Coordinates of C-alpha atoms in Angstrom, one line a residue:
Chain A
M1 CA -3.5 -36.3 -1.0
S2 CA -6.5 -38.1 -0.8
A3 CA -8.4 -36.0 -3.3
F4 CA -8.0 -36.5 -7.0
P5 CA -6.3 -33.6 -7.5
D6 CA -8.2 -30.5 -9.8
L7 CA -5.8 -27.7 -9.1
Y8 CA -2.3 -27.4 -10.9
A9 CA -0.1 -24.7 -11.9
F10 CA 2.7 -24.4 -14.7
V11 CA 5.2 -23.0 -15.2
V12 CA 6.0 -22.4 -18.8
E13 CA 9.4 -22.0 -20.8
L14 CA 9.4 -19.8 -23.5
R15 CA 12.6 -19.0 -25.5
P16 CA 12.0 -15.5 -27.8
L17 CA 12.7 -17.4 -31.6
G18 CA 15.6 -15.6 -35.0
N19 CA 15.4 -11.9 -34.5
G20 CA 12.6 -10.3 -34.7
P21 CA 10.2 -8.7 -31.7
A22 CA 11.3 -9.5 -28.6
P23 CA 7.5 -10.5 -26.4
R24 CA 5.8 -8.1 -23.7
P25 CA 5.9 -10.0 -20.6
Q26 CA 2.7 -8.3 -20.4
G27 CA -0.8 -8.8 -21.5
Q28 CA -3.4 -10.3 -23.5
G29 CA -0.9 -12.4 -25.7
A30 CA -0.3 -14.1 -22.9
Q31 CA -4.0 -14.9 -22.3
A32 CA -4.8 -15.2 -27.1
L33 CA -1.0 -18.0 -26.8
F34 CA -2.8 -20.2 -23.9
L35 CA -6.1 -20.9 -26.1
D36 CA -4.8 -21.2 -29.7
L37 CA -2.8 -23.8 -27.3
V38 CA -5.7 -25.2 -25.8
R39 CA -7.3 -25.1 -30.0
Q40 CA -4.9 -26.5 -31.2
V41 CA -6.1 -30.9 -29.1
A42 CA -9.3 -29.6 -27.4
P43 CA -11.6 -26.9 -29.8
D44 CA -14.7 -28.4 -27.6
V45 CA -12.8 -27.2 -24.3
S46 CA -11.1 -23.6 -26.1
E47 CA -15.0 -23.0 -27.4
A48 CA -16.6 -23.3 -23.5
L49 CA -13.4 -21.3 -22.1
H50 CA -13.5 -18.0 -24.9
A51 CA -17.6 -18.4 -23.1
D52 CA -17.8 -15.3 -20.6
A53 CA -17.9 -17.3 -17.5
Q54 CA -18.1 -15.5 -14.3
S55 CA -15.0 -16.8 -12.6
K56 CA -13.1 -18.5 -15.9
P57 CA -11.7 -21.5 -14.4
Y58 CA -8.3 -20.7 -15.3
T59 CA -6.1 -17.5 -14.9
V60 CA -3.2 -16.9 -17.2
G61 CA -0.1 -14.2 -16.7
I62 CA 3.9 -13.9 -17.6
L63 CA 5.6 -13.4 -14.2
P64 CA 8.3 -10.8 -13.4
S65 CA 11.6 -11.6 -14.7
R66 CA 14.8 -10.3 -15.1
R67 CA 15.7 -12.7 -18.3
R68 CA 15.9 -11.8 -21.2
D69 CA 16.6 -15.4 -22.9
V70 CA 13.0 -17.0 -21.5
V71 CA 9.9 -15.4 -21.1
L72 CA 7.7 -17.6 -17.8
L73 CA 4.6 -18.1 -19.0
R74 CA 2.4 -19.1 -16.0
V75 CA -1.1 -21.9 -16.6
S76 CA -3.2 -22.2 -13.3
L77 CA -6.1 -24.8 -14.2
L78 CA -9.2 -24.9 -11.8
H79 CA -11.3 -27.6 -13.0
S80 CA -10.0 -31.2 -13.3
D81 CA -11.5 -31.2 -16.4
L82 CA -8.8 -29.0 -18.2
F83 CA -5.9 -31.4 -17.1
Q84 CA -6.0 -32.9 -20.6
P85 CA -5.9 -30.9 -23.5
F86 CA -3.9 -28.7 -22.0
V87 CA -0.8 -31.5 -21.0
Q88 CA -2.2 -32.9 -24.8
A89 CA -1.3 -29.3 -26.2
L90 CA 2.1 -29.2 -25.3
L91 CA 2.6 -32.3 -25.7
R92 CA 2.7 -32.0 -29.3
Q93 CA 4.2 -28.9 -29.4
M94 CA 7.1 -30.0 -28.1
P95 CA 10.2 -30.7 -29.2
G96 CA 11.5 -27.2 -31.5
G97 CA 7.6 -26.3 -31.4
E98 CA 6.8 -22.3 -32.0
L99 CA 4.6 -20.1 -30.2
R100 CA 3.5 -16.8 -31.4
L101 CA 3.2 -14.0 -28.0
G102 CA 1.8 -11.3 -29.7
Q103 CA 4.5 -10.7 -32.1
A104 CA 7.5 -12.5 -30.8
R105 CA 7.9 -15.7 -31.9
L106 CA 8.3 -18.3 -29.8
A107 CA 10.2 -22.2 -29.1
L108 CA 8.3 -24.1 -26.2
G109 CA 11.1 -24.9 -23.1
D110 CA 10.2 -26.5 -20.5
V111 CA 7.0 -27.0 -18.2
I112 CA 7.4 -26.9 -14.2
G113 CA 4.3 -28.6 -12.7
T114 CA 6.2 -29.3 -9.3
P115 CA 6.6 -26.7 -6.5
P116 CA 10.4 -26.2 -4.7
P117 CA 12.2 -27.6 -4.6
Q118 CA 12.0 -29.8 -7.4
G119 CA 10.5 -27.9 -9.2
H120 CA 9.6 -23.7 -8.7
P121 CA 7.7 -20.9 -6.9
W122 CA 4.3 -20.5 -8.9
A123 CA 4.2 -24.1 -10.2
G124 CA 2.1 -26.8 -8.2
F125 CA -1.3 -29.5 -8.3
D126 CA -3.7 -28.9 -5.9
S127 CA -7.5 -30.6 -5.2
F128 CA -10.1 -28.1 -3.4
A129 CA -11.0 -30.5 -1.3
D130 CA -7.6 -31.1 0.0
L131 CA -6.8 -27.8 0.6
Y132 CA -9.8 -27.2 2.4
A133 CA -9.0 -30.2 4.7
R134 CA -5.5 -30.2 5.3
V135 CA -5.2 -26.4 6.2
T136 CA -3.4 -25.2 10.1
P137 CA -4.6 -22.0 10.3
A138 CA -1.9 -19.4 10.9
H139 CA -1.2 -16.2 12.8
T140 CA 0.1 -14.3 9.7
V141 CA 0.0 -14.8 6.2
T142 CA 2.4 -13.5 3.2
L143 CA 1.3 -12.9 0.4
E144 CA 3.0 -12.3 -3.2
F145 CA 1.1 -9.9 -5.5
A146 CA 3.3 -11.1 -8.6
S147 CA 1.3 -9.0 -11.9
A148 CA -0.6 -6.2 -11.6
T149 CA -3.2 -6.9 -9.4
A150 CA -6.6 -4.7 -8.9
I151 CA -10.2 -5.6 -7.0
G152 CA -13.1 -3.7 -8.7
Q153 CA -15.2 -2.4 -7.1
G154 CA -18.5 -0.7 -7.9
S155 CA -19.1 2.4 -9.0
R156 CA -17.9 6.2 -8.3
A157 CA -20.4 8.5 -8.8
D158 CA -19.0 8.9 -11.9
G159 CA -20.3 5.7 -13.2
R160 CA -16.2 5.2 -13.7
Q161 CA -15.3 1.4 -12.0
R162 CA -13.6 1.8 -8.9
L163 CA -10.6 0.0 -8.3
N164 CA -9.0 -0.8 -5.2
L165 CA -5.0 -0.7 -5.4
L166 CA -4.4 -0.9 -2.2
P167 CA -4.6 -4.8 -1.1
T168 CA -6.3 -4.6 2.8
P169 CA -7.9 -7.4 4.0
E170 CA -11.6 -6.4 3.9
A171 CA -10.9 -6.3 -0.6
I172 CA -8.5 -9.7 -1.1
F173 CA -10.2 -12.2 0.8
P174 CA -13.6 -11.4 0.4
S175 CA -11.5 -11.2 -3.6
L176 CA -10.3 -15.4 -3.3
G177 CA -13.5 -16.2 -1.9
R178 CA -16.2 -14.9 -4.2
R179 CA -14.0 -16.9 -6.6
W180 CA -13.2 -20.2 -4.2
N181 CA -16.6 -20.7 -4.5
D182 CA -16.8 -20.0 -7.0
L183 CA -15.6 -23.1 -8.8
A184 CA -14.9 -25.3 -5.5
P185 CA -17.1 -28.0 -4.4
Q186 CA -20.7 -26.7 -3.0
D187 CA -19.6 -28.7 0.1
L188 CA -16.6 -26.5 0.6
T189 CA -18.1 -23.1 0.3
F190 CA -17.4 -20.6 2.5
D191 CA -19.7 -18.0 3.7
M192 CA -19.0 -14.9 2.2
E193 CA -20.6 -12.8 5.8
Q194 CA -17.5 -15.2 8.3
V195 CA -15.0 -14.8 4.8
R196 CA -16.0 -10.7 5.6
N197 CA -16.1 -10.6 8.9
A198 CA -12.4 -12.0 9.7
S199 CA -10.9 -10.0 7.1
L200 CA -12.4 -7.2 9.0
D201 CA -10.0 -8.7 11.6
T202 CA -7.1 -8.8 10.0
M203 CA -4.5 -6.2 10.4
V204 CA -1.8 -5.7 7.2
S205 CA 1.1 -6.1 9.5
H206 CA 4.5 -5.1 6.5
H207 CA 4.2 -4.9 3.3
R208 CA 6.1 -3.2 0.1
I209 CA 4.3 -2.7 -2.7
E210 CA 3.8 0.2 -5.5
S211 CA 1.5 0.7 -8.3
T212 CA 2.1 -1.0 -12.4
D213 CA 0.4 -0.8 -15.4
I214 CA 0.1 -4.0 -17.3
S215 CA -1.3 -3.4 -21.3
L216 CA -3.2 -5.6 -22.4
G217 CA -4.6 -4.6 -25.5
K218 CA -7.6 -1.3 -25.2
G219 CA -4.3 0.3 -22.6
P220 CA -2.9 0.3 -19.2
Q221 CA -4.6 -0.9 -16.7
K222 CA -3.9 -0.2 -12.8
G223 CA -2.1 -3.1 -10.0
F224 CA -0.4 -2.7 -8.0
V225 CA 3.1 -5.3 -6.6
G226 CA 4.6 -6.2 -4.2
I227 CA 4.8 -8.3 -1.0
V228 CA 2.0 -8.2 2.3
A229 CA 2.0 -9.7 5.9
Y230 CA -1.9 -10.6 7.5
E231 CA -2.2 -10.5 10.9
L232 CA -5.5 -12.8 10.7
P233 CA -7.8 -13.5 13.5
A234 CA -7.2 -15.1 17.2
D235 CA -10.3 -16.6 16.4
P236 CA -9.0 -20.1 14.9
I237 CA -12.1 -21.1 12.9
Q238 CA -11.8 -16.9 11.2
A239 CA -7.9 -18.0 10.9
R240 CA -8.1 -21.6 9.6
I241 CA -10.7 -20.2 6.1
L242 CA -8.1 -16.9 5.5
T243 CA -5.1 -19.3 5.6
T244 CA -6.9 -21.6 3.1
L245 CA -7.2 -18.4 1.1
A246 CA -4.5 -17.7 1.0
D247 CA -3.1 -21.4 -0.2
A248 CA -5.6 -21.5 -2.7
A249 CA -4.2 -17.5 -4.1
L250 CA -1.4 -19.8 -5.8
F251 CA -4.2 -21.3 -8.2
L252 CA -6.7 -18.7 -8.2
G253 CA -5.3 -15.7 -8.3
V254 CA -6.9 -12.7 -6.9
G255 CA -8.8 -9.5 -8.2
I256 CA -10.1 -9.0 -11.9
K257 CA -8.8 -9.9 -15.6
T258 CA -6.8 -13.0 -13.8
A259 CA -7.1 -15.0 -17.6
R260 CA -5.6 -11.6 -19.0
G261 CA -2.5 -11.7 -16.3
M262 CA -3.4 -10.2 -14.2
G263 CA -3.5 -11.1 -10.2
L264 CA -0.9 -13.7 -9.7
C265 CA -0.4 -14.2 -6.0
R266 CA 1.4 -16.8 -4.1
R267 CA 1.1 -17.6 -0.1
M268 CA 5.4 -17.3 0.8
S269 CA 6.8 -20.2 2.6
N270 CA 8.6 -18.5 6.1
A271 CA 11.8 -19.3 4.2
G272 CA 10.4 -16.7 1.1
Chain B
M1 CA -1.9 36.5 2.8
S2 CA -4.5 37.9 4.9
A3 CA -4.9 36.6 8.0
F4 CA -2.1 35.9 10.3
P5 CA 0.4 32.3 9.9
D6 CA -1.0 30.6 12.5
L7 CA 0.6 27.0 10.8
Y8 CA 4.7 27.5 10.6
A9 CA 7.0 24.6 9.5
F10 CA 10.6 24.1 10.3
V11 CA 13.4 22.3 9.3
V12 CA 16.5 22.6 12.0
E13 CA 20.3 21.6 11.2
L14 CA 21.7 20.2 13.9
R15 CA 24.4 18.6 13.4
P16 CA 26.4 15.6 15.8
L17 CA 29.0 17.3 17.3
G18 CA 32.3 15.4 19.6
N19 CA 32.9 11.2 19.1
G20 CA 29.4 10.7 21.0
P21 CA 27.0 8.3 20.4
A22 CA 25.7 9.3 16.4
P23 CA 21.9 10.2 16.7
R24 CA 19.3 7.6 16.5
P25 CA 17.1 10.4 13.5
Q26 CA 14.3 8.2 14.8
G27 CA 11.8 8.4 18.4
Q28 CA 11.1 9.5 21.2
G29 CA 14.7 11.7 21.2
A30 CA 12.9 14.9 19.4
Q31 CA 10.2 16.0 21.2
A32 CA 11.9 15.6 24.6
L33 CA 14.6 17.9 23.0
F34 CA 11.6 20.0 20.5
L35 CA 9.9 20.7 24.5
D36 CA 13.1 21.1 26.6
L37 CA 13.7 24.3 23.8
V38 CA 11.3 25.3 25.2
R39 CA 10.9 25.5 28.4
Q40 CA 14.0 27.0 28.4
V41 CA 12.2 30.6 27.0
A42 CA 8.8 29.9 28.3
P43 CA 8.1 27.7 31.0
D44 CA 4.1 27.6 30.8
V45 CA 3.7 26.9 27.0
S46 CA 6.4 23.8 28.0
E47 CA 3.8 23.0 30.6
A48 CA 0.7 23.2 28.0
L49 CA 2.6 21.6 25.6
H50 CA 2.9 18.5 27.9
A51 CA -0.9 18.6 28.9
D52 CA -2.6 15.5 27.1
A53 CA -4.3 17.6 25.3
Q54 CA -6.8 15.4 22.6
S55 CA -5.3 17.2 19.7
K56 CA -1.3 18.0 20.2
P57 CA -0.8 21.2 18.2
Y58 CA 2.5 20.5 17.0
T59 CA 4.4 18.5 15.4
V60 CA 8.0 16.8 15.8
G61 CA 9.4 14.1 13.3
I62 CA 12.2 13.6 11.7
L63 CA 13.5 13.8 8.0
P64 CA 14.8 11.4 6.7
S65 CA 17.9 12.0 5.0
R66 CA 21.1 10.6 3.6
R67 CA 23.6 12.4 4.9
R68 CA 25.1 11.3 8.3
D69 CA 27.0 15.0 8.8
V70 CA 23.2 16.3 9.6
V71 CA 20.4 15.5 11.4
L72 CA 17.0 17.8 10.2
L73 CA 15.1 18.5 13.3
R74 CA 10.8 18.8 11.6
V75 CA 9.1 20.9 13.6
S76 CA 5.3 22.2 12.7
L77 CA 3.5 25.4 15.4
L78 CA 0.0 25.0 14.3
H79 CA -1.4 27.8 17.3
S80 CA 0.3 31.2 16.4
D81 CA 0.6 31.5 20.7
L82 CA 3.8 29.2 19.8
F83 CA 5.5 31.0 17.8
Q84 CA 7.7 34.0 20.0
P85 CA 8.5 31.1 22.2
F86 CA 9.9 28.9 19.6
V87 CA 11.9 31.2 17.4
Q88 CA 13.5 32.7 21.2
A89 CA 14.3 29.4 22.1
L90 CA 16.1 28.8 18.7
L91 CA 18.1 32.4 19.0
R92 CA 19.4 32.4 22.4
Q93 CA 20.6 28.4 21.4
M94 CA 22.3 30.2 18.2
P95 CA 25.6 30.1 18.1
G96 CA 27.3 27.1 19.2
G97 CA 24.5 26.4 21.5
E98 CA 24.9 22.7 22.6
L99 CA 21.6 20.0 22.0
R100 CA 20.6 16.8 22.7
L101 CA 18.4 13.8 20.5
G102 CA 18.7 11.1 22.8
Q103 CA 22.6 10.7 23.9
A104 CA 24.1 12.5 21.2
R105 CA 25.6 15.9 21.2
L106 CA 23.8 17.9 18.4
A107 CA 25.3 21.8 17.6
L108 CA 22.7 24.3 16.1
G109 CA 22.8 25.3 12.5
D110 CA 20.5 26.7 10.3
V111 CA 16.8 26.9 10.8
I112 CA 15.1 27.0 7.7
G113 CA 11.2 29.0 8.6
T114 CA 10.1 29.2 4.4
P115 CA 9.3 27.0 1.3
P116 CA 10.8 26.3 -1.5
P117 CA 13.3 27.5 -3.7
Q118 CA 14.8 29.6 -1.9
G119 CA 13.6 27.8 1.9
H120 CA 12.8 23.5 2.9
P121 CA 10.2 21.1 0.7
W122 CA 9.5 20.6 5.1
A123 CA 8.7 24.2 5.5
G124 CA 6.6 26.8 5.2
F125 CA 4.0 29.7 7.1
D126 CA -0.2 29.8 6.1
S127 CA -2.9 30.0 8.5
F128 CA -5.9 28.3 8.4
A129 CA -8.1 31.3 6.7
D130 CA -5.8 31.5 3.8
L131 CA -5.1 27.7 2.9
Y132 CA -9.5 27.5 3.1
A133 CA -9.8 30.4 1.0
R134 CA -7.1 30.0 -1.4
V135 CA -7.9 26.1 -2.3
T136 CA -8.1 25.3 -6.1
P137 CA -9.6 22.4 -5.9
A138 CA -7.8 19.4 -7.9
H139 CA -8.3 16.6 -10.3
T140 CA -5.3 14.4 -8.7
V141 CA -3.4 15.2 -4.6
T142 CA -0.6 13.0 -4.8
L143 CA 1.0 13.0 -0.7
E144 CA 4.4 12.1 0.7
F145 CA 3.9 10.4 2.9
A146 CA 8.1 9.9 5.5
S147 CA 7.6 8.9 8.7
A148 CA 7.1 6.1 9.6
T149 CA 2.4 5.9 9.2
A150 CA -0.9 4.5 10.8
I151 CA -4.0 5.5 11.1
G152 CA -5.8 4.4 14.4
Q153 CA -9.2 2.6 13.7
G154 CA -10.9 0.9 16.7
S155 CA -9.7 -2.3 18.9
R156 CA -9.5 -5.5 17.4
A157 CA -11.9 -8.2 19.2
D158 CA -8.4 -9.9 21.6
G159 CA -8.7 -5.1 22.0
R160 CA -5.3 -5.2 20.7
Q161 CA -4.8 -1.8 19.1
R162 CA -6.0 -1.7 15.2
L163 CA -3.7 0.1 13.3
N164 CA -3.8 0.8 9.6
L165 CA -0.7 0.1 7.1
L166 CA -2.1 1.0 3.6
P167 CA -3.2 4.7 3.1
T168 CA -7.0 3.7 2.2
P169 CA -8.3 7.3 1.9
E170 CA -11.1 6.3 3.0
A171 CA -8.4 6.4 6.8
I172 CA -6.1 8.9 5.6
F173 CA -8.9 12.3 4.2
P174 CA -11.2 11.8 7.7
S175 CA -7.6 11.5 10.7
L176 CA -6.7 15.0 8.9
G177 CA -10.1 16.2 8.7
R178 CA -10.7 15.4 12.1
R179 CA -7.4 17.4 13.4
W180 CA -8.6 20.1 10.7
N181 CA -12.0 20.4 12.9
D182 CA -9.3 19.9 15.9
L183 CA -7.2 22.7 15.7
A184 CA -9.3 25.0 13.3
P185 CA -11.3 28.0 13.7
Q186 CA -14.9 27.0 14.7
D187 CA -16.4 28.4 11.8
L188 CA -13.4 27.1 9.7
T189 CA -14.2 23.7 10.8
F190 CA -15.5 21.2 7.8
D191 CA -19.0 18.2 8.8
M192 CA -17.3 14.9 9.1
E193 CA -19.6 13.2 7.2
Q194 CA -18.6 15.4 4.0
V195 CA -15.4 15.2 4.4
R196 CA -16.2 10.5 5.0
N197 CA -18.1 10.9 1.9
A198 CA -15.4 13.4 -0.4
S199 CA -13.1 10.3 0.9
L200 CA -15.4 6.9 -0.8
D201 CA -15.8 9.1 -3.8
T202 CA -12.0 8.4 -4.1
M203 CA -9.5 6.1 -6.1
V204 CA -5.8 5.6 -5.5
S205 CA -3.4 6.3 -9.0
H206 CA -0.3 5.3 -8.0
H207 CA 2.1 4.7 -5.5
R208 CA 5.7 3.2 -4.0
I209 CA 5.0 2.6 -0.1
E210 CA 6.4 0.5 2.5
S211 CA 6.3 -0.5 5.7
T212 CA 8.8 0.4 8.8
D213 CA 9.0 0.5 11.8
I214 CA 10.2 3.3 14.4
S215 CA 11.1 3.9 17.6
L216 CA 9.3 5.8 20.5
G217 CA 11.1 4.2 23.5
K218 CA 8.8 1.1 24.6
G219 CA 10.3 -0.8 21.8
P220 CA 9.1 0.1 17.8
Q221 CA 6.2 1.1 16.5
K222 CA 4.7 -0.1 12.9
G223 CA 4.2 2.0 10.8
F224 CA 4.6 3.2 6.3
V225 CA 6.2 5.6 5.0
G226 CA 6.0 6.5 0.8
I227 CA 4.2 8.4 -1.8
V228 CA 0.7 8.0 -2.8
A229 CA -1.4 9.4 -5.5
Y230 CA -5.9 10.2 -4.5
E231 CA -8.3 10.0 -7.4
L232 CA -10.5 13.1 -5.4
P233 CA -13.9 13.4 -6.2
A234 CA -14.9 14.7 -9.9
D235 CA -17.9 17.4 -7.7
P236 CA -16.0 20.6 -6.9
I237 CA -16.4 21.3 -3.3
Q238 CA -15.1 17.1 -2.1
A239 CA -12.6 17.5 -4.2
R240 CA -12.0 20.9 -2.4
I241 CA -12.5 19.5 0.6
L242 CA -9.8 17.0 0.9
T243 CA -8.0 18.9 -1.1
T244 CA -7.3 21.8 1.5
L245 CA -6.8 18.5 3.7
A246 CA -3.9 17.3 1.5
D247 CA -2.9 20.8 1.6
A248 CA -3.1 21.1 5.5
A249 CA -1.1 18.4 5.7
L250 CA 2.0 19.4 6.2
F251 CA 1.6 21.4 9.4
L252 CA -1.0 18.7 10.3
G253 CA 1.0 15.1 10.7
V254 CA -1.4 11.8 9.8
G255 CA -2.5 9.6 12.4
I256 CA -0.7 8.7 15.7
K257 CA 1.8 10.1 17.3
T258 CA 2.1 12.7 15.1
A259 CA 3.9 14.7 18.0
R260 CA 6.6 11.9 18.8
G261 CA 8.5 12.0 15.0
M262 CA 5.2 9.7 13.3
G263 CA 3.0 10.8 9.8
L264 CA 5.4 14.0 9.0
C265 CA 3.3 13.9 5.7
R266 CA 3.0 16.4 2.9
R267 CA 1.1 17.6 -1.0
M268 CA 3.7 17.1 -3.0
S269 CA 3.9 20.1 -5.7
N270 CA 3.7 18.6 -9.6
A271 CA 7.3 19.3 -10.4
G272 CA 7.9 16.3 -7.2

């Protein structure tokens, strides 16, 4: 690591308490919980996070899990200023603190901030600068979409929002590119025309996906989950751009409402 | 039915014989079997079918099945001239005739030519004219892709064929439209610009799909299978065009190599 980390991904274990209602592992409750945590130690930061920024400097979601005794809250922070308040809030809660996810009461468990083999596939830390400098252009990148993901694509003739529920390269990579450009240091931004051209020369080579609904308070929101392999362009510069964006997906998330549970995404290693 | 049927879809049951190799339910063997059948009674027609037409007036594939004691050969005929030779060939085989699918020996079983409830979801008959005249514009159409499906989309920068393995509306409906226009009577053809515009205003609302391989002799060919629901444009003329094409998919097939096992597709009824 040469640059100071400005990208963090945490997996926070939450254990349902008592005999209240079971936590519903979707929805806006996760965002409220995250903002509550931060508010406790840094009201000013919390205020800034609430503000309706174009591209929020964090993502919050619930990881899919087969276990019923634990909810895995996933938080990523995309600005180094957020790290201290968030960790402080977690430390203040430990041990035995109680949190709320919707109607459910939860106890804070482990907080995992490191990647495998010690940590968790959805945890890690990095920096925009290191990620950019370190990347090796790949022939193929495989992305896992773990929570409902949808890409906004303007409006239909009838005025309704047009959502893309298929992970086409020309939807996914420009979405990542826009978010990277919104949040990365100025000197590391990508030429969006180049990102679009690279995505147009990318093919989907394998996939297993399905549409799903996520509850966000105002009724269900559609998205897709699953695994998609992209065969990147032969051109090494194009491949490098898209590989960088694939690596950054762990922190950035993909598509709409990544602060409210949608668009959890990571590049899978060759080992899975 | 007012117009004479020129669209037929048959499901031909084939039962593996003796202790030869088990039939591999994919690949070019199905096409060879179909052409052999026709050659026996109508060498001239068979010759015409072999010819490298832009859009072959038939499709051949193997339906997915959990049963090991029967192979379901699916044949569609898109020109009334083909009906007589094909049925004649089948009659000549019955009963007890032997056929070959690759290395496997097969006995001809039932030939199903009618739709449910009596028949089979992949069987039926219709005409371009009736289909065109009868259609009721739908809000949503759901397509089942039952064998590896891929849409050709020109070439990549490195010269390799660019294949679309995702059922985007703008790939699926223009593909059906081109095939309809190649085979339907002249006065029933669609304006392709209109088909494209209608597909651009169509959204995928549900799906469950995965990529798969089909063996076509020269190594595996990639495609996808699964179920996709399309929300058609509110405009009734656009909805009508796309509904017609969805209904015709049962006979036309979708995408590349529909004469060799790929692109088996049908519109699902609301009942599934």
